[in-house]
Amino acid sequence: MSLHKHFVTDVLIVGTGLAAITVALHLPDNLRALLVTKGTRSETNSMRAQGGIASSALEDDHEAHRADTVRAAKGWVNPEAVEFVTREGRTVISELEALGVIFDRQENGEYAVGREGAHGLPRIFHSGGDQTGCRMMETLSEKITHPVLEQTVITQLLTSGGRVVGAAGYRGEERIEISARAVVLASGGIGGLLLTSTNDDMITGDGLALAADVGAELSDLGYIQHHPTILVHQGKSAGLITEALRGAGAYLMTRDGRRVMDHHPEGDLAARDEVSAMITAIRKQEPVYLNTTPVVQLAERFPTFVQKCEKLNINPELVEVTTGVHFLMGGIKTNLAGQTSVAGLYAVGETASIGLHGTNRLASNSLLECFVMGKALARQLQLPPRRTLPILRPIFGCEDGVSKQQLSEVLAVELKEDRLQAALEQLTNKSFRQTGRRAEQHRLQITTARLLLEGALYRLKGEQLTNEQMAPAATT
Ligand code: SIN
């Protein structure tokens, strides 16, 4: 085998979003890491994050943030995870500043914190207004000294004696194998599998399929968050409009000026799932608009939004909105050190599930989770002695499945059991024959689609996991 097809590292990190680079930045200096990504290193959801990062840094303690997280999640949480992330979250702003991130301040020098849905207090820190993800990622990515392989897809985890010991996949069209003492899946959510999504198209839930292939426990896959405000242009979705706009005074209305969330005690800042359900119901009859006229300094605070409107020749003061697939609450089950139920396999960020987000993630808790959990994972990583690369299991490709359109229709805000069942049946008993990058990527996506359909059915049938089952995965 030629050298360039076989890589050896201590820690293989799959992904280049905030969770991935936080792990890389916090690993002990004596460890080598290798980051891989399917596209370019900047094709991540973290780069797109507009809302900011939630932290109780300016409050007396993390209690109110903890309580808001539980309330938004409808209580369906692992209390230890909520406690851990919100408590550790108090120092993230100063830690990120120490790494070079600059957070927005008002003219008097105080932080310009904002509010978003279901937060009782303004505690969202921004960088460059609605460009937070991009600013953070550009600053932190520069600090990474570990190599990054772009255009590299992982299609299989390699196991030996019940332990994950590396991965195999393709760099371009070339087959590669990577021997690693630990594999960290930080490959994001599932939005790229569905239409009208805020996610990068690259993000197709590969981590879920890879983890399921080696028998790792997954949880809460039935909970997909639909963001309430996706810009509509000429009848088509044109990307995320940050919830921070509603935090700054914008409101949802119908054509005749009726306020859509007037009935709710929290108004336009109700939890995301509730706002999305209302918009979905109204849009069956008529369009829904976001009125941004109450927002002061719109162009300065929301440059991404205003520039997008200008590009599309839309007046930013009144825009039509729809809901869109945004975030997967469940994922690969881990403990608070990022360990999955399979030795040698770790997961972090959106692809992981520590039980923080319940049935509905609190706004701007995702960048927070990536940073807190990425750091915790890197600091507690337990590595075995180096081993030789095992023999690959045979790999199969997949012929065809359901279309993105069909899948989006069934994994919608309103779930219907018969349609989920039909889609699942269509994906069951698919032939897995071909090999090669395309076929193997397709197989991963079919596997993830099946997992999501099963998760949604499980949710509908009310067979929810008990709190006992939600306990963190056993330490391996
Ligand atoms: C948004 O800007 O509305 C999204 C932020 C988030 O998902 O937390």
Tab-separated table of C-alpha atoms and ligand atoms in Angstrom:
chain	number	residue	atom	x	y	z
A	1	MET	CA	0.000	0.000	0.000
A	2	SER	CA	1.365	3.433	-0.898
A	3	LEU	CA	2.037	5.755	2.029
A	4	HIS	CA	-0.389	8.484	1.069
A	5	LYS	CA	-3.304	6.059	1.381
A	6	HIS	CA	-2.630	5.122	4.959
A	7	PHE	CA	-2.490	7.744	7.707
A	8	VAL	CA	-1.576	7.192	11.328
A	9	THR	CA	-2.588	9.579	14.082
A	10	ASP	CA	-3.509	9.605	17.753
A	11	VAL	CA	-6.895	11.279	17.381
A	12	LEU	CA	-8.943	11.320	14.202
A	13	ILE	CA	-11.495	14.153	14.271
A	14	VAL	CA	-14.271	13.886	11.687
A	15	GLY	CA	-15.470	17.418	10.966
A	16	THR	CA	-14.108	20.958	11.001
A	17	GLY	CA	-16.913	22.877	12.743
A	18	LEU	CA	-16.670	24.512	16.156
A	19	ALA	CA	-16.899	21.221	18.087
A	20	ALA	CA	-14.095	19.695	15.998
A	21	ILE	CA	-11.723	22.626	16.256
A	22	THR	CA	-12.410	23.070	19.966
A	23	VAL	CA	-11.305	19.464	20.508
A	24	ALA	CA	-8.210	20.056	18.388
A	25	LEU	CA	-7.335	23.251	20.266
A	26	HIS	CA	-7.600	21.634	23.687
A	27	LEU	CA	-5.794	18.316	23.142
A	28	PRO	CA	-2.615	17.788	25.151
A	29	ASP	CA	0.439	19.008	23.186
A	30	ASN	CA	1.943	15.527	22.935
A	31	LEU	CA	-0.953	14.155	20.860
A	32	ARG	CA	-1.191	14.222	17.091
A	33	ALA	CA	-4.590	14.865	15.607
A	34	LEU	CA	-5.897	14.699	12.070
A	35	LEU	CA	-9.072	16.526	11.043
A	36	VAL	CA	-11.021	15.403	7.980
A	37	THR	CA	-13.900	17.015	6.169
A	38	LYS	CA	-16.009	16.032	3.173
A	39	GLY	CA	-15.740	19.446	1.551
A	40	THR	CA	-13.560	22.402	2.419
A	41	ARG	CA	-12.810	23.196	6.056
A	42	SER	CA	-15.181	26.155	6.020
A	43	GLU	CA	-18.222	24.200	4.800
A	44	THR	CA	-19.700	23.814	8.273
A	45	ASN	CA	-22.874	24.847	10.067
A	46	SER	CA	-20.783	26.696	12.651
A	47	MET	CA	-19.665	29.125	9.932
A	48	ARG	CA	-23.319	29.902	9.282
A	49	ALA	CA	-24.348	30.517	12.893
A	50	GLN	CA	-25.929	33.958	13.094
A	51	GLY	CA	-27.536	33.913	16.505
A	52	GLY	CA	-24.503	33.948	18.779
A	53	ILE	CA	-23.423	32.068	21.865
A	54	ALA	CA	-25.457	31.927	25.074
A	55	SER	CA	-23.686	32.446	28.398
A	56	SER	CA	-24.684	33.604	31.873
A	57	ALA	CA	-21.312	35.374	32.216
A	58	LEU	CA	-23.013	38.636	33.180
A	59	GLU	CA	-25.460	37.050	35.659
A	60	ASP	CA	-24.879	36.171	39.319
A	61	ASP	CA	-24.948	32.464	38.508
A	62	HIS	CA	-26.045	30.045	35.775
A	63	GLU	CA	-29.387	29.169	37.408
A	64	ALA	CA	-31.670	31.189	35.120
A	65	HIS	CA	-29.867	29.909	32.003
A	66	ARG	CA	-30.184	26.342	33.294
A	67	ALA	CA	-33.907	26.818	33.963
A	68	ASP	CA	-34.543	28.384	30.518
A	69	THR	CA	-32.731	25.467	28.845
A	70	VAL	CA	-34.920	22.923	30.670
A	71	ARG	CA	-38.117	24.864	29.980
A	72	ALA	CA	-37.431	25.250	26.233
A	73	ALA	CA	-36.571	21.525	26.087
A	74	LYS	CA	-39.969	20.740	27.688
A	75	GLY	CA	-38.110	19.113	30.563
A	76	TRP	CA	-36.912	16.201	28.430
A	77	VAL	CA	-33.277	16.573	29.445
A	78	ASN	CA	-30.415	14.953	31.262
A	79	PRO	CA	-30.268	17.356	34.242
A	80	GLU	CA	-26.546	16.716	34.771
A	81	ALA	CA	-25.802	17.743	31.189
A	82	VAL	CA	-27.811	20.963	31.479
A	83	GLU	CA	-26.146	21.780	34.783
A	84	PHE	CA	-22.674	21.057	33.379
A	85	VAL	CA	-22.973	22.999	30.120
A	86	THR	CA	-24.686	26.070	31.562
A	87	ARG	CA	-22.314	26.196	34.542
A	88	GLU	CA	-19.189	25.759	32.409
A	89	GLY	CA	-20.713	28.238	29.978
A	90	ARG	CA	-20.115	31.094	32.382
A	91	THR	CA	-16.445	31.266	31.390
A	92	VAL	CA	-16.688	30.635	27.627
A	93	ILE	CA	-16.746	34.309	26.699
A	94	SER	CA	-13.473	35.067	28.475
A	95	GLU	CA	-11.930	31.831	27.161
A	96	LEU	CA	-12.908	32.667	23.593
A	97	GLU	CA	-11.605	36.198	24.021
A	98	ALA	CA	-8.300	34.762	25.218
A	99	LEU	CA	-8.226	32.845	21.921
A	100	GLY	CA	-8.777	36.075	19.973
A	101	VAL	CA	-12.548	36.232	19.440
A	102	ILE	CA	-13.911	39.770	19.769
A	103	PHE	CA	-17.471	40.071	21.085
A	104	ASP	CA	-19.646	43.082	20.292
A	105	ARG	CA	-19.819	45.887	22.819
A	106	GLN	CA	-21.961	48.982	23.128
A	107	GLU	CA	-20.537	52.497	22.970
A	108	ASN	CA	-20.198	52.527	26.783
A	109	GLY	CA	-17.951	49.452	26.603
A	110	GLU	CA	-20.473	46.990	28.009
A	111	TYR	CA	-21.217	43.793	26.097
A	112	ALA	CA	-24.037	44.146	23.560
A	113	VAL	CA	-25.916	41.025	24.657
A	114	GLY	CA	-29.151	40.101	22.887
A	115	ARG	CA	-32.214	37.989	23.614
A	116	GLU	CA	-33.636	35.082	21.621
A	117	GLY	CA	-36.627	32.760	21.914
A	118	ALA	CA	-37.315	31.277	25.384
A	119	HIS	CA	-34.454	33.129	27.077
A	120	GLY	CA	-35.767	35.037	30.095
A	121	LEU	CA	-32.820	37.448	29.945
A	122	PRO	CA	-30.525	38.946	27.314
A	123	ARG	CA	-27.511	36.602	27.384
A	124	ILE	CA	-26.575	36.044	23.751
A	125	PHE	CA	-23.091	37.288	22.881
A	126	HIS	CA	-22.433	38.222	19.264
A	127	SER	CA	-19.385	38.897	17.166
A	128	GLY	CA	-19.909	41.151	14.159
A	129	GLY	CA	-23.685	41.248	14.767
A	130	ASP	CA	-25.252	38.289	12.975
A	131	GLN	CA	-21.846	37.007	11.744
A	132	THR	CA	-20.899	35.321	15.029
A	133	GLY	CA	-20.246	31.823	13.703
A	134	CYS	CA	-18.129	33.034	10.835
A	135	ARG	CA	-16.063	35.380	13.022
A	136	MET	CA	-15.480	32.732	15.673
A	137	MET	CA	-14.560	30.074	13.171
A	138	GLU	CA	-12.152	32.282	11.248
A	139	THR	CA	-10.368	33.280	14.454
A	140	LEU	CA	-10.178	29.794	15.979
A	141	SER	CA	-9.367	27.910	12.771
A	142	GLU	CA	-6.188	29.966	12.397
A	143	LYS	CA	-4.975	28.568	15.696
A	144	ILE	CA	-5.166	24.918	14.612
A	145	THR	CA	-1.743	23.414	14.070
A	146	HIS	CA	-2.965	19.882	13.283
A	147	PRO	CA	-3.320	18.823	9.622
A	148	VAL	CA	-6.721	18.992	7.935
A	149	LEU	CA	-7.640	16.688	5.044
A	150	GLU	CA	-10.289	18.305	2.867
A	151	GLN	CA	-12.473	16.475	0.286
A	152	THR	CA	-12.210	13.430	2.528
A	153	VAL	CA	-15.247	11.367	3.412
A	154	ILE	CA	-15.233	8.707	6.114
A	155	THR	CA	-17.458	5.807	5.113
A	156	GLN	CA	-16.544	3.244	7.736
A	157	LEU	CA	-15.184	2.992	11.246
A	158	LEU	CA	-12.581	0.286	11.768
A	159	THR	CA	-12.910	-1.893	14.825
A	160	SER	CA	-10.709	-4.407	16.559
A	161	GLY	CA	-11.703	-6.366	19.642
A	162	GLY	CA	-14.839	-4.259	20.095
A	163	ARG	CA	-12.883	-1.004	19.972
A	164	VAL	CA	-12.825	1.657	17.267
A	165	VAL	CA	-9.248	1.877	16.041
A	166	GLY	CA	-9.529	4.067	12.981
A	167	ALA	CA	-11.578	4.766	9.902
A	168	ALA	CA	-11.662	4.237	6.177
A	169	GLY	CA	-13.005	6.351	3.381
A	170	TYR	CA	-12.022	8.365	0.343
A	171	ARG	CA	-9.826	11.364	-0.243
A	172	GLY	CA	-11.198	12.564	-3.529
A	173	GLU	CA	-11.728	9.246	-5.276
A	174	GLU	CA	-8.746	7.616	-3.621
A	175	ARG	CA	-9.367	5.016	-0.957
A	176	ILE	CA	-7.708	5.814	2.386
A	177	GLU	CA	-7.386	4.219	5.796
A	178	ILE	CA	-6.587	6.104	8.974
A	179	SER	CA	-5.272	4.338	12.023
A	180	ALA	CA	-6.133	6.228	15.225
A	181	ARG	CA	-6.165	5.594	18.958
A	182	ALA	CA	-9.479	7.422	19.202
A	183	VAL	CA	-12.034	8.644	16.679
A	184	VAL	CA	-14.072	11.756	17.441
A	185	LEU	CA	-17.236	12.249	15.388
A	186	ALA	CA	-17.937	15.970	15.136
A	187	SER	CA	-19.736	15.798	11.831
A	188	GLY	CA	-22.825	17.906	12.649
A	189	GLY	CA	-26.523	17.306	12.107
A	190	ILE	CA	-28.759	16.120	9.301
A	191	GLY	CA	-30.105	19.212	7.507
A	192	GLY	CA	-28.379	18.438	4.213
A	193	LEU	CA	-30.586	15.355	3.842
A	194	LEU	CA	-33.723	17.501	3.734
A	195	LEU	CA	-35.141	20.420	1.754
A	196	THR	CA	-35.656	23.915	3.214
A	197	SER	CA	-32.813	23.551	5.650
A	198	THR	CA	-30.541	26.140	7.252
A	199	ASN	CA	-27.668	23.657	7.146
A	200	ASP	CA	-24.774	23.342	4.769
A	201	ASP	CA	-25.615	20.741	2.090
A	202	MET	CA	-22.558	18.745	3.200
A	203	ILE	CA	-24.136	18.003	6.579
A	204	THR	CA	-25.954	14.710	6.041
A	205	GLY	CA	-25.819	12.879	9.363
A	206	ASP	CA	-22.879	10.666	8.393
A	207	GLY	CA	-21.740	10.427	12.006
A	208	LEU	CA	-25.037	8.820	13.001
A	209	ALA	CA	-24.750	6.110	10.357
A	210	LEU	CA	-21.077	5.466	11.136
A	211	ALA	CA	-21.825	5.150	14.851
A	212	ALA	CA	-24.873	2.939	14.260
A	213	ASP	CA	-22.766	0.668	12.022
A	214	VAL	CA	-20.478	-0.163	14.956
A	215	GLY	CA	-23.344	-0.558	17.414
A	216	ALA	CA	-23.105	2.742	19.288
A	217	GLU	CA	-26.208	3.869	21.169
A	218	LEU	CA	-28.211	6.712	19.634
A	219	SER	CA	-30.971	8.660	21.303
A	220	ASP	CA	-33.849	11.077	20.610
A	221	LEU	CA	-33.558	11.026	16.821
A	222	GLY	CA	-37.258	11.906	16.565
A	223	TYR	CA	-36.626	15.490	17.597
A	224	ILE	CA	-35.710	17.686	14.657
A	225	GLN	CA	-35.895	21.421	15.314
A	226	HIS	CA	-37.531	23.521	12.615
A	227	HIS	CA	-36.392	27.142	12.730
A	228	PRO	CA	-39.312	29.601	12.541
A	229	THR	CA	-37.804	32.156	10.184
A	230	ILE	CA	-36.436	31.123	6.817
A	231	LEU	CA	-36.536	33.870	4.197
A	232	VAL	CA	-38.923	33.215	1.319
A	233	HIS	CA	-38.013	34.636	-2.069
A	234	GLN	CA	-40.162	33.989	-5.122
A	235	GLY	CA	-41.817	31.078	-3.364
A	236	LYS	CA	-38.512	29.415	-2.458
A	237	SER	CA	-36.505	29.350	0.762
A	238	ALA	CA	-33.526	31.700	0.735
A	239	GLY	CA	-31.749	30.963	4.016
A	240	LEU	CA	-31.921	31.552	7.755
A	241	ILE	CA	-33.116	34.798	9.302
A	242	THR	CA	-31.722	34.961	12.804
A	243	GLU	CA	-34.062	34.823	15.764
A	244	ALA	CA	-31.989	37.653	17.251
A	245	LEU	CA	-34.043	39.970	15.021
A	246	ARG	CA	-37.135	39.111	17.038
A	247	GLY	CA	-35.001	39.560	20.171
A	248	ALA	CA	-34.303	43.082	18.903
A	249	GLY	CA	-37.995	43.871	18.364
A	250	ALA	CA	-38.988	42.383	14.986
A	251	TYR	CA	-42.323	40.559	14.962
A	252	LEU	CA	-44.291	38.021	12.948
A	253	MET	CA	-47.513	39.115	11.268
A	254	THR	CA	-50.042	38.190	8.626
A	255	ARG	CA	-50.763	40.254	5.502
A	256	ASP	CA	-53.452	42.276	7.294
A	257	GLY	CA	-51.064	43.152	10.170
A	258	ARG	CA	-52.349	40.619	12.737
A	259	ARG	CA	-49.521	39.616	15.101
A	260	VAL	CA	-49.016	35.874	14.849
A	261	MET	CA	-47.704	35.264	18.386
A	262	ASP	CA	-49.989	37.679	20.220
A	263	HIS	CA	-51.790	34.838	21.996
A	264	HIS	CA	-48.568	33.611	23.665
A	265	PRO	CA	-47.295	35.053	26.979
A	266	GLU	CA	-43.775	35.238	25.538
A	267	GLY	CA	-45.021	36.625	22.228
A	268	ASP	CA	-42.497	36.490	19.408
A	269	LEU	CA	-39.884	35.150	21.806
A	270	ALA	CA	-41.749	31.950	22.610
A	271	ALA	CA	-39.802	28.710	22.245
A	272	ARG	CA	-38.869	27.832	18.674
A	273	ASP	CA	-41.054	24.737	18.372
A	274	GLU	CA	-44.130	26.723	19.385
A	275	VAL	CA	-43.426	29.563	16.946
A	276	SER	CA	-42.733	27.100	14.122
A	277	ALA	CA	-45.958	25.191	14.809
A	278	MET	CA	-47.948	28.443	14.640
A	279	ILE	CA	-46.298	29.565	11.399
A	280	THR	CA	-46.875	26.142	9.827
A	281	ALA	CA	-50.562	26.262	10.774
A	282	ILE	CA	-51.099	29.805	9.439
A	283	ARG	CA	-49.198	29.199	6.223
A	284	LYS	CA	-51.773	26.557	5.240
A	285	GLN	CA	-54.107	29.565	4.708
A	286	GLU	CA	-51.912	32.601	4.071
A	287	PRO	CA	-48.292	33.835	4.137
A	288	VAL	CA	-46.502	34.946	7.293
A	289	TYR	CA	-44.184	37.972	7.373
A	290	LEU	CA	-41.441	39.280	9.627
A	291	ASN	CA	-41.706	43.004	10.277
A	292	THR	CA	-38.288	44.418	11.222
A	293	THR	CA	-39.193	48.122	11.423
A	294	PRO	CA	-38.845	48.261	15.264
A	295	VAL	CA	-35.191	47.106	15.071
A	296	VAL	CA	-32.750	49.965	15.592
A	297	GLN	CA	-29.499	49.999	13.580
A	298	LEU	CA	-30.750	47.115	11.457
A	299	ALA	CA	-27.916	47.243	8.906
A	300	GLU	CA	-25.161	47.531	11.535
A	301	ARG	CA	-26.467	44.772	13.778
A	302	PHE	CA	-27.754	42.407	11.118
A	303	PRO	CA	-25.440	42.804	8.124
A	304	THR	CA	-25.945	39.215	6.930
A	305	PHE	CA	-29.708	39.665	6.788
A	306	VAL	CA	-29.676	43.121	5.189
A	307	GLN	CA	-27.071	42.171	2.583
A	308	LYS	CA	-29.030	39.060	1.655
A	309	CYS	CA	-32.202	41.133	1.179
A	310	GLU	CA	-30.319	43.675	-0.909
A	311	LYS	CA	-28.893	40.923	-3.093
A	312	LEU	CA	-32.371	39.513	-3.678
A	313	ASN	CA	-33.902	42.969	-4.106
A	314	ILE	CA	-36.237	42.487	-1.126
A	315	ASN	CA	-37.184	45.268	1.297
A	316	PRO	CA	-35.658	44.090	4.640
A	317	GLU	CA	-38.396	45.843	6.605
A	318	LEU	CA	-41.025	43.269	5.698
A	319	VAL	CA	-40.062	39.788	4.497
A	320	GLU	CA	-42.038	36.604	3.991
A	321	VAL	CA	-40.910	33.704	6.162
A	322	THR	CA	-41.406	29.965	6.426
A	323	THR	CA	-40.028	27.300	8.737
A	324	GLY	CA	-36.986	25.170	7.910
A	325	VAL	CA	-35.030	22.189	9.210
A	326	HIS	CA	-32.411	23.546	11.597
A	327	PHE	CA	-31.062	21.218	14.281
A	328	LEU	CA	-31.172	17.608	15.441
A	329	MET	CA	-31.704	17.465	19.198
A	330	GLY	CA	-30.801	13.772	19.507
A	331	GLY	CA	-27.748	11.978	18.220
A	332	ILE	CA	-25.008	9.620	19.305
A	333	LYS	CA	-25.399	9.148	23.007
A	334	THR	CA	-22.361	10.213	25.038
A	335	ASN	CA	-21.414	10.940	28.608
A	336	LEU	CA	-20.094	14.316	29.686
A	337	ALA	CA	-16.617	13.404	28.454
A	338	GLY	CA	-17.910	12.754	24.921
A	339	GLN	CA	-17.523	8.960	25.233
A	340	THR	CA	-20.022	6.873	23.290
A	341	SER	CA	-21.083	3.352	24.266
A	342	VAL	CA	-18.329	1.935	22.010
A	343	ALA	CA	-14.728	2.036	23.212
A	344	GLY	CA	-12.473	4.366	21.263
A	345	LEU	CA	-15.404	6.261	19.750
A	346	TYR	CA	-16.270	9.786	20.869
A	347	ALA	CA	-18.863	12.259	19.622
A	348	VAL	CA	-19.355	15.971	20.179
A	349	GLY	CA	-21.508	18.836	18.978
A	350	GLU	CA	-24.735	18.379	17.063
A	351	THR	CA	-23.993	14.775	16.110
A	352	ALA	CA	-23.797	13.867	19.805
A	353	SER	CA	-26.567	13.682	22.356
A	354	ILE	CA	-25.786	14.432	25.982
A	355	GLY	CA	-29.440	15.186	26.762
A	356	LEU	CA	-29.000	18.984	26.740
A	357	HIS	CA	-31.628	19.945	24.181
A	358	GLY	CA	-34.582	17.692	25.003
A	359	THR	CA	-37.404	18.110	22.504
A	360	ASN	CA	-36.460	21.684	21.565
A	361	ARG	CA	-33.024	23.310	21.810
A	362	LEU	CA	-32.782	26.705	23.477
A	363	ALA	CA	-31.497	29.325	21.017
A	364	SER	CA	-27.729	29.858	20.883
A	365	ASN	CA	-27.009	26.883	23.130
A	366	SER	CA	-25.428	25.004	20.228
A	367	LEU	CA	-22.183	26.984	19.865
A	368	LEU	CA	-22.026	26.866	23.655
A	369	GLU	CA	-22.346	23.079	23.676
A	370	CYS	CA	-19.684	22.726	20.968
A	371	PHE	CA	-17.154	24.725	22.962
A	372	VAL	CA	-17.895	23.358	26.436
A	373	MET	CA	-18.127	19.731	25.344
A	374	GLY	CA	-15.223	19.956	22.874
A	375	LYS	CA	-12.991	21.134	25.683
A	376	ALA	CA	-14.309	18.514	28.139
A	377	LEU	CA	-13.729	15.746	25.604
A	378	ALA	CA	-10.185	16.843	24.746
A	379	ARG	CA	-9.221	17.121	28.401
A	380	GLN	CA	-10.612	13.695	29.370
A	381	LEU	CA	-9.683	11.635	26.327
A	382	GLN	CA	-8.396	8.203	27.291
A	383	LEU	CA	-6.122	6.613	24.720
A	384	PRO	CA	-4.995	2.990	24.527
A	385	PRO	CA	-1.542	1.978	23.310
A	386	ARG	CA	-1.129	2.175	19.533
A	387	ARG	CA	-2.353	-0.875	17.588
A	388	THR	CA	-1.937	-2.163	14.081
A	389	LEU	CA	-4.644	-1.393	11.558
A	390	PRO	CA	-7.247	-4.195	11.443
A	391	ILE	CA	-8.496	-5.881	8.303
A	392	LEU	CA	-11.449	-4.064	6.780
A	393	ARG	CA	-14.913	-5.524	6.934
A	394	PRO	CA	-16.441	-5.822	3.473
A	395	ILE	CA	-18.089	-2.591	2.357
A	396	PHE	CA	-21.315	-2.401	0.406
A	397	GLY	CA	-22.837	0.349	-1.652
A	398	CYS	CA	-26.505	1.167	-2.058
A	399	GLU	CA	-28.590	1.447	-5.196
A	400	ASP	CA	-31.335	3.942	-4.418
A	401	GLY	CA	-33.691	5.226	-1.737
A	402	VAL	CA	-36.310	7.917	-1.195
A	403	SER	CA	-35.796	11.387	-2.626
A	404	LYS	CA	-34.841	14.423	-0.560
A	405	GLN	CA	-38.296	15.808	-1.391
A	406	GLN	CA	-40.118	12.734	-0.022
A	407	LEU	CA	-37.983	12.660	3.095
A	408	SER	CA	-38.578	16.369	3.744
A	409	GLU	CA	-42.321	15.891	3.409
A	410	VAL	CA	-42.424	13.178	6.044
A	411	LEU	CA	-39.899	14.659	8.493
A	412	ALA	CA	-41.899	17.898	8.662
A	413	VAL	CA	-43.118	20.026	11.578
A	414	GLU	CA	-46.266	17.884	11.656
A	415	LEU	CA	-45.394	14.182	11.690
A	416	LYS	CA	-47.802	11.556	10.252
A	417	GLU	CA	-47.378	7.936	11.259
A	418	ASP	CA	-48.605	6.367	8.002
A	419	ARG	CA	-46.275	8.471	5.876
A	420	LEU	CA	-43.285	7.788	8.125
A	421	GLN	CA	-44.064	4.075	8.002
A	422	ALA	CA	-44.372	4.094	4.206
A	423	ALA	CA	-41.068	5.924	3.775
A	424	LEU	CA	-39.371	3.537	6.167
A	425	GLU	CA	-40.714	0.519	4.288
A	426	GLN	CA	-39.427	1.997	1.065
A	427	LEU	CA	-35.949	2.206	2.560
A	428	THR	CA	-36.009	-1.224	4.153
A	429	ASN	CA	-34.601	-4.162	2.228
A	430	LYS	CA	-32.666	-1.904	-0.131
A	431	SER	CA	-29.921	-3.695	-1.970
A	432	PHE	CA	-26.393	-2.731	-0.972
A	433	ARG	CA	-24.152	-3.808	-3.787
A	434	GLN	CA	-21.895	-1.217	-5.308
A	435	THR	CA	-18.668	0.082	-3.839
A	436	GLY	CA	-16.878	3.358	-4.444
A	437	ARG	CA	-17.162	6.807	-2.897
A	438	ARG	CA	-20.577	7.729	-4.313
A	439	ALA	CA	-22.263	4.456	-3.476
A	440	GLU	CA	-20.818	4.341	0.029
A	441	GLN	CA	-21.832	7.927	0.791
A	442	HIS	CA	-25.291	7.068	-0.465
A	443	ARG	CA	-25.427	4.057	1.841
A	444	LEU	CA	-24.546	6.287	4.813
A	445	GLN	CA	-27.308	8.707	3.912
A	446	ILE	CA	-29.881	5.934	3.555
A	447	THR	CA	-28.822	4.575	6.940
A	448	THR	CA	-29.224	8.013	8.539
A	449	ALA	CA	-32.599	8.542	6.849
A	450	ARG	CA	-33.800	5.205	8.257
A	451	LEU	CA	-32.572	6.150	11.728
A	452	LEU	CA	-34.435	9.470	11.563
A	453	LEU	CA	-37.663	7.846	10.359
A	454	GLU	CA	-37.447	5.232	13.081
A	455	GLY	CA	-36.752	8.004	15.624
A	456	ALA	CA	-39.799	9.986	14.468
A	457	LEU	CA	-42.045	6.911	14.624
A	458	TYR	CA	-40.737	6.095	18.066
A	459	ARG	CA	-41.533	9.627	19.165
A	460	LEU	CA	-45.053	9.490	17.705
A	461	LYS	CA	-45.855	6.215	19.350
A	462	GLY	CA	-45.051	7.851	22.656
A	463	GLU	CA	-42.437	5.245	23.456
A	464	GLN	CA	-40.210	7.918	24.953
A	465	LEU	CA	-37.009	7.004	26.674
A	466	THR	CA	-37.345	7.019	30.411
A	467	ASN	CA	-35.192	9.348	32.439
A	468	GLU	CA	-33.291	6.303	33.585
A	469	GLN	CA	-32.433	5.456	29.986
A	470	MET	CA	-31.358	9.050	29.469
A	471	ALA	CA	-28.528	8.625	31.977
A	472	PRO	CA	-25.099	9.300	30.475
A	473	ALA	CA	-23.522	6.403	28.576
A	474	ALA	CA	-21.293	4.164	30.656
A	475	THR	CA	-17.645	5.106	30.779
A	476	THR	CA	-15.680	2.808	28.523
B	1	SIN	C1	-30.595	31.940	14.894
B	1	SIN	O1	-29.763	32.816	14.667
B	1	SIN	O2	-31.801	32.171	14.945
B	1	SIN	C2	-30.103	30.557	15.111
B	1	SIN	C3	-29.344	30.475	16.361
B	1	SIN	C4	-29.453	29.101	16.946
B	1	SIN	O3	-29.849	28.178	16.264
B	1	SIN	O4	-29.167	28.937	18.133
